[in-house]
Amino acid sequence: MSKINHTAQQETVDSGPSTERQLIGDRGNHLLDRIEGETGANISACYQCERCTNACPASYYMDIKPHQVIRYVQLGWHENLMRSSTIWVCLSCEMCTTYCPNEVDVAGVINHLRNTAAHSSIPPKERHLAVFHQTFLEQLQRFGRVNELWLMNAFNRKPHILKEKIKNGTLKKEIRLGYALWRKGKLHFIPRRSKAIKEIKEVYRRKRGEVF
Ligand code: SF4
Ligand code: SF4
């Protein structure tokens, strides 16, 4: 993840659509209406106070800050959002939603955008995080819950992931962390299937992965 200094006034993204398309908005009000309808978030109520961004523990790593995400949706700048690092960097911790004085569900909006991007043909800006997100959803479909050991095993078997981890030294750290967790009894070798697996699969099928 890289730090990109993106101020509230700098509302353009290098790799985004042309200025003309940005001014018009990719889909005009349709994007705002659609996302409000699908998430139930009252995006129109946002008055850009930036409290969501100030509360966000990951905003330092985001190229479009949480309050800007909401503004971009209002303006219909869908493609910028699909190409951003923000949708992959977000931790879904919901601090932004909690601190919003207008009860705008910022975390829900970002989660919705991430799921849309996961099923689009636009290459993700944060490839590793996108692959991890996809692996997480696959595991959820398989067991109805996530077993950390199986999740990391499946993630490491995705193309290029293990090779890159060996190269940058993160594999060693993960093995050490895994061993520490195992010694404390926090890792389970056999995953347990959720009793609600059928319902979870059905939700996943209907929503194309939008299970959160
Ligand atoms: S805290 Fe709420 S009102 Fe303020 S900028 Fe964020 S979404 Fe908008
Ligand atoms: S849910 Fe995402 S955007 Fe909101 S505070 Fe957490 S990391 Fe930041």
PDB file of C-alpha atoms and ligand atoms in Angstrom:
ATOM      1  CA  MET A   1       0.000   0.000   0.000  1.00  0.00           C
ATOM      2  CA  SER A   2       1.309   3.365  -0.774  1.00  0.00           C
ATOM      3  CA  LYS A   3       0.577   6.727   0.729  1.00  0.00           C
ATOM      4  CA  ILE A   4      -1.003   9.071  -1.776  1.00  0.00           C
ATOM      5  CA  ASN A   5      -1.599  12.613  -0.642  1.00  0.00           C
ATOM      6  CA  HIS A   6      -5.134  13.238  -1.804  1.00  0.00           C
ATOM      7  CA  THR A   7      -6.754  16.397  -0.428  1.00  0.00           C
ATOM      8  CA  ALA A   8     -10.429  17.236  -0.430  1.00  0.00           C
ATOM      9  CA  GLN A   9      -9.855  19.800  -3.127  1.00  0.00           C
ATOM     10  CA  GLN A  10      -7.955  17.419  -5.398  1.00  0.00           C
ATOM     11  CA  GLU A  11     -10.902  15.509  -6.720  1.00  0.00           C
ATOM     12  CA  THR A  12      -9.304  13.837  -9.690  1.00  0.00           C
ATOM     13  CA  VAL A  13      -7.556  10.490 -10.032  1.00  0.00           C
ATOM     14  CA  ASP A  14      -4.782  10.037 -12.557  1.00  0.00           C
ATOM     15  CA  SER A  15      -6.054   6.770 -13.958  1.00  0.00           C
ATOM     16  CA  GLY A  16      -9.733   7.775 -13.894  1.00  0.00           C
ATOM     17  CA  PRO A  17     -12.025   8.833 -16.697  1.00  0.00           C
ATOM     18  CA  SER A  18     -11.647  12.026 -18.715  1.00  0.00           C
ATOM     19  CA  THR A  19     -12.474  15.438 -17.198  1.00  0.00           C
ATOM     20  CA  GLU A  20     -15.613  15.670 -19.309  1.00  0.00           C
ATOM     21  CA  ARG A  21     -16.868  12.345 -18.031  1.00  0.00           C
ATOM     22  CA  GLN A  22     -15.973  13.325 -14.473  1.00  0.00           C
ATOM     23  CA  LEU A  23     -17.981  16.538 -14.717  1.00  0.00           C
ATOM     24  CA  ILE A  24     -21.004  14.717 -16.074  1.00  0.00           C
ATOM     25  CA  GLY A  25     -20.513  11.715 -13.809  1.00  0.00           C
ATOM     26  CA  ASP A  26     -20.330   8.149 -15.131  1.00  0.00           C
ATOM     27  CA  ARG A  27     -24.004   7.587 -14.526  1.00  0.00           C
ATOM     28  CA  GLY A  28     -25.201  10.917 -13.148  1.00  0.00           C
ATOM     29  CA  ASN A  29     -27.754  10.572 -10.378  1.00  0.00           C
ATOM     30  CA  HIS A  30     -28.260   6.915 -11.245  1.00  0.00           C
ATOM     31  CA  LEU A  31     -25.215   5.911  -9.224  1.00  0.00           C
ATOM     32  CA  LEU A  32     -26.397   7.817  -6.160  1.00  0.00           C
ATOM     33  CA  ASP A  33     -29.921   6.431  -6.448  1.00  0.00           C
ATOM     34  CA  ARG A  34     -28.721   2.904  -7.075  1.00  0.00           C
ATOM     35  CA  ILE A  35     -26.255   2.760  -4.192  1.00  0.00           C
ATOM     36  CA  GLU A  36     -28.683   4.445  -1.813  1.00  0.00           C
ATOM     37  CA  GLY A  37     -31.295   1.887  -2.827  1.00  0.00           C
ATOM     38  CA  GLU A  38     -29.003  -1.105  -2.539  1.00  0.00           C
ATOM     39  CA  THR A  39     -27.261  -0.162   0.726  1.00  0.00           C
ATOM     40  CA  GLY A  40     -29.949   1.870   2.468  1.00  0.00           C
ATOM     41  CA  ALA A  41     -27.307   4.536   3.182  1.00  0.00           C
ATOM     42  CA  ASN A  42     -28.538   8.115   3.157  1.00  0.00           C
ATOM     43  CA  ILE A  43     -25.673   9.389   0.993  1.00  0.00           C
ATOM     44  CA  SER A  44     -27.499  12.594   0.065  1.00  0.00           C
ATOM     45  CA  ALA A  45     -27.371  13.691   3.721  1.00  0.00           C
ATOM     46  CA  CYS A  46     -23.571  14.048   3.708  1.00  0.00           C
ATOM     47  CA  TYR A  47     -22.371  17.651   4.111  1.00  0.00           C
ATOM     48  CA  GLN A  48     -18.624  16.891   3.878  1.00  0.00           C
ATOM     49  CA  CYS A  49     -17.681  17.539   7.513  1.00  0.00           C
ATOM     50  CA  GLU A  50     -14.862  14.940   7.191  1.00  0.00           C
ATOM     51  CA  ARG A  51     -15.493  13.330  10.568  1.00  0.00           C
ATOM     52  CA  CYS A  52     -15.544   9.914   8.875  1.00  0.00           C
ATOM     53  CA  THR A  53     -12.070  10.466   7.459  1.00  0.00           C
ATOM     54  CA  ASN A  54     -10.711  11.759  10.760  1.00  0.00           C
ATOM     55  CA  ALA A  55     -12.019   8.644  12.531  1.00  0.00           C
ATOM     56  CA  CYS A  56     -10.666   6.205   9.930  1.00  0.00           C
ATOM     57  CA  PRO A  57      -7.555   4.238  11.025  1.00  0.00           C
ATOM     58  CA  ALA A  58      -6.647   3.412   7.410  1.00  0.00           C
ATOM     59  CA  SER A  59      -7.248   6.777   5.705  1.00  0.00           C
ATOM     60  CA  TYR A  60      -3.490   7.423   5.550  1.00  0.00           C
ATOM     61  CA  TYR A  61      -3.219   4.631   2.971  1.00  0.00           C
ATOM     62  CA  MET A  62      -6.246   5.613   0.904  1.00  0.00           C
ATOM     63  CA  ASP A  63      -6.073   7.553  -2.341  1.00  0.00           C
ATOM     64  CA  ILE A  64      -9.720   8.633  -2.008  1.00  0.00           C
ATOM     65  CA  LYS A  65     -10.588   9.447   1.605  1.00  0.00           C
ATOM     66  CA  PRO A  66     -13.886   8.193   3.124  1.00  0.00           C
ATOM     67  CA  HIS A  67     -15.647  11.591   2.921  1.00  0.00           C
ATOM     68  CA  GLN A  68     -14.498  11.863  -0.706  1.00  0.00           C
ATOM     69  CA  VAL A  69     -15.918   8.411  -1.468  1.00  0.00           C
ATOM     70  CA  ILE A  70     -19.321   9.721  -0.458  1.00  0.00           C
ATOM     71  CA  ARG A  71     -18.835  12.869  -2.558  1.00  0.00           C
ATOM     72  CA  TYR A  72     -17.752  10.816  -5.580  1.00  0.00           C
ATOM     73  CA  VAL A  73     -20.915   8.722  -5.302  1.00  0.00           C
ATOM     74  CA  GLN A  74     -23.001  11.914  -5.160  1.00  0.00           C
ATOM     75  CA  LEU A  75     -21.250  13.087  -8.333  1.00  0.00           C
ATOM     76  CA  GLY A  76     -21.553   9.729 -10.084  1.00  0.00           C
ATOM     77  CA  TRP A  77     -17.793   9.203 -10.416  1.00  0.00           C
ATOM     78  CA  HIS A  78     -18.074   5.454 -10.372  1.00  0.00           C
ATOM     79  CA  GLU A  79     -14.993   4.579 -12.402  1.00  0.00           C
ATOM     80  CA  ASN A  80     -12.674   6.571 -10.117  1.00  0.00           C
ATOM     81  CA  LEU A  81     -13.974   4.578  -7.178  1.00  0.00           C
ATOM     82  CA  MET A  82     -13.614   1.247  -8.982  1.00  0.00           C
ATOM     83  CA  ARG A  83      -9.982   2.102  -9.753  1.00  0.00           C
ATOM     84  CA  SER A  84      -9.132   3.366  -6.258  1.00  0.00           C
ATOM     85  CA  SER A  85      -7.010   1.695  -3.586  1.00  0.00           C
ATOM     86  CA  THR A  86      -9.542   2.777  -0.957  1.00  0.00           C
ATOM     87  CA  ILE A  87     -12.080   0.040  -1.667  1.00  0.00           C
ATOM     88  CA  TRP A  88      -9.404  -2.624  -1.005  1.00  0.00           C
ATOM     89  CA  VAL A  89      -7.582  -0.880   1.846  1.00  0.00           C
ATOM     90  CA  CYS A  90     -10.749  -0.322   3.935  1.00  0.00           C
ATOM     91  CA  LEU A  91     -10.820  -2.571   7.034  1.00  0.00           C
ATOM     92  CA  SER A  92     -14.626  -2.595   7.394  1.00  0.00           C
ATOM     93  CA  CYS A  93     -14.149  -1.477  11.001  1.00  0.00           C
ATOM     94  CA  GLU A  94     -17.147   0.917  10.717  1.00  0.00           C
ATOM     95  CA  MET A  95     -15.510   3.762  12.649  1.00  0.00           C
ATOM     96  CA  CYS A  96     -16.543   6.127   9.843  1.00  0.00           C
ATOM     97  CA  THR A  97     -20.183   5.086  10.083  1.00  0.00           C
ATOM     98  CA  THR A  98     -20.131   5.352  13.880  1.00  0.00           C
ATOM     99  CA  TYR A  99     -18.746   8.893  13.869  1.00  0.00           C
ATOM    100  CA  CYS A 100     -20.910  10.328  11.087  1.00  0.00           C
ATOM    101  CA  PRO A 101     -23.281  12.938  12.549  1.00  0.00           C
ATOM    102  CA  ASN A 102     -25.769  12.220   9.754  1.00  0.00           C
ATOM    103  CA  GLU A 103     -25.687   8.439  10.154  1.00  0.00           C
ATOM    104  CA  VAL A 104     -24.346   7.907   6.641  1.00  0.00           C
ATOM    105  CA  ASP A 105     -23.230   4.267   6.393  1.00  0.00           C
ATOM    106  CA  VAL A 106     -19.848   5.038   4.840  1.00  0.00           C
ATOM    107  CA  ALA A 107     -18.485   1.547   5.583  1.00  0.00           C
ATOM    108  CA  GLY A 108     -21.527  -0.040   3.932  1.00  0.00           C
ATOM    109  CA  VAL A 109     -21.036   2.095   0.825  1.00  0.00           C
ATOM    110  CA  ILE A 110     -17.347   1.161   0.554  1.00  0.00           C
ATOM    111  CA  ASN A 111     -18.176  -2.495   1.067  1.00  0.00           C
ATOM    112  CA  HIS A 112     -20.767  -2.293  -1.696  1.00  0.00           C
ATOM    113  CA  LEU A 113     -18.229  -0.680  -4.032  1.00  0.00           C
ATOM    114  CA  ARG A 114     -15.654  -3.365  -3.220  1.00  0.00           C
ATOM    115  CA  ASN A 115     -18.086  -6.158  -4.046  1.00  0.00           C
ATOM    116  CA  THR A 116     -19.018  -4.424  -7.301  1.00  0.00           C
ATOM    117  CA  ALA A 117     -15.333  -4.063  -8.199  1.00  0.00           C
ATOM    118  CA  ALA A 118     -14.677  -7.721  -7.361  1.00  0.00           C
ATOM    119  CA  HIS A 119     -17.124  -8.700 -10.102  1.00  0.00           C
ATOM    120  CA  SER A 120     -16.022  -6.116 -12.647  1.00  0.00           C
ATOM    121  CA  SER A 121     -13.353  -6.393 -15.333  1.00  0.00           C
ATOM    122  CA  ILE A 122     -11.410  -3.409 -13.962  1.00  0.00           C
ATOM    123  CA  PRO A 123      -8.008  -4.540 -12.656  1.00  0.00           C
ATOM    124  CA  PRO A 124      -7.833  -3.904  -8.889  1.00  0.00           C
ATOM    125  CA  LYS A 125      -5.339  -1.287  -7.750  1.00  0.00           C
ATOM    126  CA  GLU A 126      -4.388  -3.434  -4.736  1.00  0.00           C
ATOM    127  CA  ARG A 127      -4.110  -6.869  -6.337  1.00  0.00           C
ATOM    128  CA  HIS A 128      -3.075  -8.780  -3.194  1.00  0.00           C
ATOM    129  CA  LEU A 129      -5.946  -7.382  -1.169  1.00  0.00           C
ATOM    130  CA  ALA A 130      -8.404  -8.117  -3.967  1.00  0.00           C
ATOM    131  CA  VAL A 131      -7.210 -11.730  -4.173  1.00  0.00           C
ATOM    132  CA  PHE A 132      -7.468 -12.015  -0.385  1.00  0.00           C
ATOM    133  CA  HIS A 133     -11.030 -10.650  -0.497  1.00  0.00           C
ATOM    134  CA  GLN A 134     -11.989 -13.199  -3.159  1.00  0.00           C
ATOM    135  CA  THR A 135     -10.365 -16.046  -1.203  1.00  0.00           C
ATOM    136  CA  PHE A 136     -12.222 -14.972   1.938  1.00  0.00           C
ATOM    137  CA  LEU A 137     -15.550 -15.144   0.091  1.00  0.00           C
ATOM    138  CA  GLU A 138     -14.699 -18.557  -1.367  1.00  0.00           C
ATOM    139  CA  GLN A 139     -13.962 -19.921   2.102  1.00  0.00           C
ATOM    140  CA  LEU A 140     -17.156 -18.418   3.442  1.00  0.00           C
ATOM    141  CA  GLN A 141     -19.130 -20.163   0.706  1.00  0.00           C
ATOM    142  CA  ARG A 142     -17.411 -23.434   1.416  1.00  0.00           C
ATOM    143  CA  PHE A 143     -17.769 -23.589   5.204  1.00  0.00           C
ATOM    144  CA  GLY A 144     -20.170 -20.801   6.081  1.00  0.00           C
ATOM    145  CA  ARG A 145     -17.463 -19.357   8.321  1.00  0.00           C
ATOM    146  CA  VAL A 146     -13.730 -18.718   8.046  1.00  0.00           C
ATOM    147  CA  ASN A 147     -10.972 -20.936   9.431  1.00  0.00           C
ATOM    148  CA  GLU A 148      -7.787 -18.828   9.558  1.00  0.00           C
ATOM    149  CA  LEU A 149      -5.464 -21.711   8.683  1.00  0.00           C
ATOM    150  CA  TRP A 150      -7.480 -22.795   5.666  1.00  0.00           C
ATOM    151  CA  LEU A 151      -7.945 -19.206   4.570  1.00  0.00           C
ATOM    152  CA  MET A 152      -4.204 -18.499   4.556  1.00  0.00           C
ATOM    153  CA  ASN A 153      -3.476 -21.835   2.904  1.00  0.00           C
ATOM    154  CA  ALA A 154      -5.964 -21.088   0.106  1.00  0.00           C
ATOM    155  CA  PHE A 155      -4.634 -17.532  -0.243  1.00  0.00           C
ATOM    156  CA  ASN A 156      -1.021 -18.707  -0.492  1.00  0.00           C
ATOM    157  CA  ARG A 157      -1.971 -21.108  -3.286  1.00  0.00           C
ATOM    158  CA  LYS A 158      -3.282 -18.301  -5.501  1.00  0.00           C
ATOM    159  CA  PRO A 159      -1.002 -17.368  -8.430  1.00  0.00           C
ATOM    160  CA  HIS A 160       2.126 -15.404  -7.471  1.00  0.00           C
ATOM    161  CA  ILE A 161       1.116 -14.886  -3.818  1.00  0.00           C
ATOM    162  CA  LEU A 162       3.534 -17.353  -2.206  1.00  0.00           C
ATOM    163  CA  LYS A 163       6.386 -16.336  -4.484  1.00  0.00           C
ATOM    164  CA  GLU A 164       5.953 -12.681  -3.567  1.00  0.00           C
ATOM    165  CA  LYS A 165       5.653 -13.450   0.136  1.00  0.00           C
ATOM    166  CA  ILE A 166       8.917 -15.397   0.082  1.00  0.00           C
ATOM    167  CA  LYS A 167      10.558 -12.561  -1.795  1.00  0.00           C
ATOM    168  CA  ASN A 168       9.486  -9.792   0.597  1.00  0.00           C
ATOM    169  CA  GLY A 169       9.883 -11.847   3.787  1.00  0.00           C
ATOM    170  CA  THR A 170       6.246 -11.804   4.934  1.00  0.00           C
ATOM    171  CA  LEU A 171       5.948 -15.599   4.781  1.00  0.00           C
ATOM    172  CA  LYS A 172       8.446 -16.002   7.644  1.00  0.00           C
ATOM    173  CA  LYS A 173       6.512 -13.496   9.758  1.00  0.00           C
ATOM    174  CA  GLU A 174       3.243 -15.280   9.044  1.00  0.00           C
ATOM    175  CA  ILE A 175       4.709 -18.663   9.998  1.00  0.00           C
ATOM    176  CA  ARG A 176       5.962 -17.205  13.294  1.00  0.00           C
ATOM    177  CA  LEU A 177       2.567 -15.628  13.971  1.00  0.00           C
ATOM    178  CA  GLY A 178       0.758 -18.854  13.043  1.00  0.00           C
ATOM    179  CA  TYR A 179       2.971 -20.847  15.427  1.00  0.00           C
ATOM    180  CA  ALA A 180       2.298 -18.392  18.273  1.00  0.00           C
ATOM    181  CA  LEU A 181      -1.452 -18.628  17.645  1.00  0.00           C
ATOM    182  CA  TRP A 182      -1.329 -22.420  17.456  1.00  0.00           C
ATOM    183  CA  ARG A 183       0.505 -22.594  20.814  1.00  0.00           C
ATOM    184  CA  LYS A 184      -2.278 -20.539  22.373  1.00  0.00           C
ATOM    185  CA  GLY A 185      -4.886 -22.876  20.883  1.00  0.00           C
ATOM    186  CA  LYS A 186      -6.229 -20.229  18.521  1.00  0.00           C
ATOM    187  CA  LEU A 187      -5.691 -22.188  15.282  1.00  0.00           C
ATOM    188  CA  HIS A 188      -7.789 -25.194  14.325  1.00  0.00           C
ATOM    189  CA  PHE A 189      -6.619 -27.675  11.704  1.00  0.00           C
ATOM    190  CA  ILE A 190     -10.080 -29.012  10.880  1.00  0.00           C
ATOM    191  CA  PRO A 191     -12.587 -26.341   9.793  1.00  0.00           C
ATOM    192  CA  ARG A 192     -16.092 -26.540  11.206  1.00  0.00           C
ATOM    193  CA  ARG A 193     -18.997 -26.016   8.858  1.00  0.00           C
ATOM    194  CA  SER A 194     -21.692 -23.525   9.830  1.00  0.00           C
ATOM    195  CA  LYS A 195     -25.209 -24.885  10.294  1.00  0.00           C
ATOM    196  CA  ALA A 196     -26.422 -21.987   8.148  1.00  0.00           C
ATOM    197  CA  ILE A 197     -24.240 -22.945   5.166  1.00  0.00           C
ATOM    198  CA  LYS A 198     -27.225 -23.381   2.807  1.00  0.00           C
ATOM    199  CA  GLU A 199     -28.588 -19.934   3.633  1.00  0.00           C
ATOM    200  CA  ILE A 200     -25.153 -18.341   3.244  1.00  0.00           C
ATOM    201  CA  LYS A 201     -24.678 -19.969  -0.177  1.00  0.00           C
ATOM    202  CA  GLU A 202     -28.105 -18.781  -1.232  1.00  0.00           C
ATOM    203  CA  VAL A 203     -27.370 -15.201  -0.140  1.00  0.00           C
ATOM    204  CA  TYR A 204     -24.035 -15.325  -1.944  1.00  0.00           C
ATOM    205  CA  ARG A 205     -25.607 -16.659  -5.123  1.00  0.00           C
ATOM    206  CA  ARG A 206     -28.328 -14.021  -5.140  1.00  0.00           C
ATOM    207  CA  LYS A 207     -26.072 -11.115  -4.297  1.00  0.00           C
ATOM    208  CA  ARG A 208     -23.023 -12.250  -6.274  1.00  0.00           C
ATOM    209  CA  GLY A 209     -20.773 -12.144  -3.215  1.00  0.00           C
ATOM    210  CA  GLU A 210     -22.366  -9.233  -1.384  1.00  0.00           C
ATOM    211  CA  VAL A 211     -22.750 -11.275   1.760  1.00  0.00           C
ATOM    212  CA  PHE A 212     -21.764  -8.677   4.353  1.00  0.00           C
TER     213      PHE A 212
HETATM  214  S1  SF4 B   1     -18.956  12.125   8.618  1.00  0.00           S
HETATM  215 FE1  SF4 B   1     -20.886  11.829   7.500  1.00  0.00          FE
HETATM  216  S2  SF4 B   1     -21.561  13.890   6.934  1.00  0.00           S
HETATM  217 FE2  SF4 B   1     -19.401  14.029   7.538  1.00  0.00          FE
HETATM  218  S3  SF4 B   1     -18.264  13.819   5.594  1.00  0.00           S
HETATM  219 FE3  SF4 B   1     -18.425  11.778   6.485  1.00  0.00          FE
HETATM  220  S4  SF4 B   1     -20.260  10.884   5.558  1.00  0.00           S
HETATM  221 FE4  SF4 B   1     -20.361  13.089   5.221  1.00  0.00          FE
HETATM  222  S1  SF4 B   2     -14.756   1.040   7.646  1.00  0.00           S
HETATM  223 FE1  SF4 B   2     -13.082   1.506   6.211  1.00  0.00          FE
HETATM  224  S2  SF4 B   2     -13.365   3.665   5.695  1.00  0.00           S
HETATM  225 FE2  SF4 B   2     -14.576   3.260   7.537  1.00  0.00          FE
HETATM  226  S3  SF4 B   2     -13.241   3.802   9.238  1.00  0.00           S
HETATM  227 FE3  SF4 B   2     -12.955   1.612   8.887  1.00  0.00          FE
HETATM  228  S4  SF4 B   2     -11.226   1.460   7.478  1.00  0.00           S
HETATM  229 FE4  SF4 B   2     -11.932   3.576   7.424  1.00  0.00          FE
END
